Backbone as CSV, one residue per row, in Angstrom:
resi,resn,N_x,N_y,N_z,CA_x,CA_y,CA_z,C_x,C_y,C_z
1,UNK,128.220,43.162,117.242,128.986,44.285,117.209,130.538,43.959,117.170
2,UNK,131.246,44.419,116.192,132.754,44.132,116.153,133.465,44.815,117.190
3,UNK,134.366,44.065,117.668,135.275,44.635,118.633,136.161,45.786,118.176
4,UNK,136.260,46.888,118.907,137.080,48.019,118.505,138.564,47.704,118.883
5,UNK,139.381,47.805,117.904,140.838,47.616,118.105,141.541,48.894,118.264
6,UNK,142.246,49.110,119.245,143.004,50.301,119.432,144.458,49.958,119.830
7,UNK,145.296,50.857,119.510,146.697,50.555,119.755,147.303,51.777,120.358
8,UNK,148.017,51.533,121.493,148.663,52.584,122.188,149.964,52.970,121.405
9,UNK,150.155,54.256,121.017,151.408,54.661,120.484,152.154,55.521,121.434
10,UNK,153.342,55.196,121.617,154.230,55.930,122.475,154.494,57.302,121.990
11,UNK,154.605,58.350,122.826,154.847,59.672,122.456,156.185,59.710,121.740
12,UNK,156.298,60.563,120.725,157.558,60.700,119.859,158.336,61.867,120.533
13,UNK,158.972,61.679,121.592,159.687,62.634,122.314,161.159,62.805,121.968
14,UNK,161.540,62.013,120.856,162.996,61.982,120.605,163.501,63.287,120.149
15,UNK,162.812,64.070,119.361,163.278,65.332,118.811,163.559,66.297,119.936
16,UNK,162.679,66.378,120.945,162.903,67.364,122.025,164.089,66.901,122.831
17,UNK,164.243,65.617,123.073,165.411,65.124,123.841,166.710,65.338,123.032
18,UNK,166.618,65.109,121.777,167.806,65.301,120.955,168.198,66.774,120.937
19,UNK,167.262,67.625,120.931,167.572,69.116,121.018,168.255,69.418,122.289
20,UNK,167.754,69.004,123.345,168.432,69.246,124.639,169.878,68.704,124.729
21,UNK,169.954,67.463,124.305,171.325,66.805,124.292,172.303,67.615,123.432
22,UNK,171.844,67.936,122.193,172.717,68.784,121.336,173.120,70.070,121.829
23,UNK,172.207,70.757,122.490,172.501,72.053,123.093,173.468,71.940,124.284
24,UNK,173.423,70.982,125.068,174.370,70.760,126.077,175.679,70.373,125.489
25,UNK,175.815,69.624,124.431,177.003,69.273,123.856,177.594,70.498,123.186
26,UNK,176.815,71.372,122.534,177.294,72.558,121.908,177.825,73.463,122.997
27,UNK,177.182,73.591,124.140,177.641,74.395,125.233,178.992,74.020,125.756
28,UNK,179.240,72.705,125.868,180.501,72.165,126.339,181.578,72.289,125.332
29,UNK,181.278,71.944,124.016,182.331,72.020,122.997,182.634,73.561,122.711
30,UNK,181.775,74.490,123.054,181.993,75.886,122.786,183.157,76.449,123.589
31,UNK,183.484,75.833,124.609,184.609,76.250,125.466,186.026,75.897,124.905
32,UNK,186.103,75.098,123.870,187.343,74.736,123.177,187.600,75.846,122.192
33,UNK,188.805,76.498,122.260,189.121,77.598,121.385,189.100,77.195,119.961
34,UNK,188.732,78.120,119.114,188.638,78.085,117.687,187.880,76.873,117.094
35,UNK,188.402,75.678,117.037,187.768,74.562,116.404,186.481,74.230,117.186
36,UNK,186.531,74.290,118.515,185.270,73.991,119.201,184.140,75.042,118.942
37,UNK,184.592,76.284,118.725,183.628,77.355,118.472,182.856,77.090,117.138
38,UNK,183.569,76.702,116.148,183.092,76.504,114.792,182.148,75.293,114.936
39,UNK,182.556,74.249,115.502,181.708,73.008,115.661,180.492,73.274,116.469
40,UNK,180.629,74.093,117.548,179.581,74.375,118.421,178.470,75.216,117.783
41,UNK,178.823,76.077,116.859,177.977,76.817,116.079,176.998,75.923,115.263
42,UNK,177.580,74.928,114.529,176.731,73.979,113.838,175.868,73.073,114.742
43,UNK,176.443,72.626,115.752,175.640,71.789,116.729,174.480,72.515,117.330
44,UNK,174.783,73.845,117.640,173.662,74.652,118.251,172.570,74.946,117.294
45,UNK,172.859,75.149,116.024,171.873,75.302,114.982,171.098,73.925,114.837
46,UNK,171.699,72.831,114.912,171.054,71.555,114.847,170.216,71.370,116.029
47,UNK,170.605,71.812,117.257,169.777,71.807,118.413,168.467,72.598,118.288
48,UNK,168.635,73.772,117.767,167.461,74.550,117.519,166.510,73.985,116.537
49,UNK,167.017,73.381,115.495,166.205,72.710,114.481,165.433,71.544,115.059
50,UNK,166.081,70.720,115.850,165.469,69.512,116.525,164.429,70.037,117.444
51,UNK,164.749,71.075,118.208,163.666,71.662,119.108,162.488,72.124,118.393
52,UNK,162.630,72.770,117.229,161.539,73.234,116.495,160.678,72.087,116.007
53,UNK,161.369,71.051,115.500,160.609,69.863,115.080,159.949,69.159,116.247
54,UNK,160.478,69.143,117.472,159.851,68.651,118.605,158.663,69.432,118.999
55,UNK,158.713,70.770,118.872,157.442,71.637,119.158,156.460,71.262,118.145
56,UNK,156.738,71.126,116.912,155.696,70.762,115.884,155.029,69.442,116.209
57,UNK,155.766,68.497,116.660,155.151,67.220,117.072,154.298,67.314,118.352
58,UNK,154.689,68.302,119.254,153.850,68.516,120.412,152.500,69.181,119.941
59,UNK,152.582,70.085,119.036,151.313,70.722,118.441,150.461,69.767,117.844
60,UNK,151.003,68.777,117.258,150.237,67.728,116.553,149.699,66.656,117.446
61,UNK,150.043,66.776,118.721,149.676,65.774,119.697,150.448,64.440,119.668
62,UNK,151.572,64.449,119.054,152.394,63.197,118.897,153.455,63.148,119.909
63,UNK,153.869,64.206,120.569,154.846,64.266,121.551,154.406,64.957,122.848
64,UNK,155.038,64.693,123.945,154.519,65.231,125.201,155.572,65.911,125.939
65,UNK,156.597,66.461,125.385,157.650,67.160,126.043,157.987,68.553,125.564
66,UNK,157.033,69.501,125.639,157.294,70.753,125.138,158.376,71.555,125.896
67,UNK,158.474,71.182,127.215,159.502,71.887,127.984,160.973,71.484,127.566
68,UNK,161.144,70.216,127.279,162.452,69.787,126.792,162.729,70.351,125.435
69,UNK,161.821,70.509,124.536,162.065,71.089,123.194,162.403,72.529,123.371
70,UNK,161.659,73.225,124.112,161.926,74.711,124.360,163.365,74.847,125.089
71,UNK,163.550,73.924,126.045,164.934,74.032,126.694,166.039,73.840,125.630
72,UNK,165.849,72.893,124.755,166.827,72.666,123.637,167.037,73.788,122.748
73,UNK,165.944,74.512,122.438,165.932,75.682,121.569,166.680,76.726,122.232
74,UNK,166.312,77.093,123.462,166.917,78.249,124.179,168.348,78.041,124.576
75,UNK,168.721,76.871,125.021,170.085,76.508,125.387,170.933,76.453,124.103
76,UNK,170.360,75.923,123.047,171.077,75.919,121.736,171.296,77.363,121.297
77,UNK,170.405,78.287,121.366,170.673,79.697,121.065,171.670,80.276,121.927
78,UNK,171.623,79.983,123.266,172.751,80.582,124.149,174.027,80.005,123.827
79,UNK,174.111,78.714,123.597,175.365,78.059,123.192,175.970,78.655,121.860
80,UNK,175.003,78.842,120.903,175.444,79.476,119.655,175.955,80.875,119.791
81,UNK,175.243,81.679,120.593,175.649,82.972,120.885,176.942,83.103,121.558
82,UNK,177.206,82.241,122.631,178.388,82.293,123.347,179.596,81.843,122.481
83,UNK,179.420,80.757,121.647,180.506,80.351,120.774,180.795,81.361,119.667
84,UNK,179.793,82.026,119.224,179.992,83.071,118.267,180.781,84.265,118.884
85,UNK,180.417,84.655,120.092,181.168,85.643,120.783,182.594,85.341,121.103
86,UNK,182.836,84.044,121.417,184.208,83.622,121.736,184.969,83.489,120.473
87,UNK,184.404,82.998,119.429,185.119,82.949,118.109,185.504,84.369,117.623
88,UNK,184.614,85.319,117.685,184.951,86.716,117.350,186.041,87.223,118.211
89,UNK,186.053,86.972,119.574,187.100,87.552,120.376,188.372,86.841,120.229
90,UNK,188.358,85.594,119.830,189.717,84.846,119.586,190.305,85.425,118.235
91,UNK,189.404,85.590,117.298,189.872,86.020,115.968,190.390,87.480,115.970
92,UNK,189.799,88.258,116.858,190.122,89.645,116.962,191.408,89.915,117.701
93,UNK,191.759,88.973,118.547,192.969,89.078,119.419,194.244,88.829,118.690
């Protein structure tokens, strides 16, 4: 009987982690008036995209961090909303 070879593959948690890191960066950058708001909008969209990709990997069984991916999506949404609101208020003033 031939020996069965198996290989352990590490979970691909990079996308969820990247989502959370980008969301925190977007939240911090969003407090810089004008330029930070515009940059934070793009970074928050990237955070939500990375989080969505991380959730797809969790569904496929390739990643093990759905909480981190959801945290990146939600915090990215909050950061984008806050930066959008501050951008509108700065431009309206």
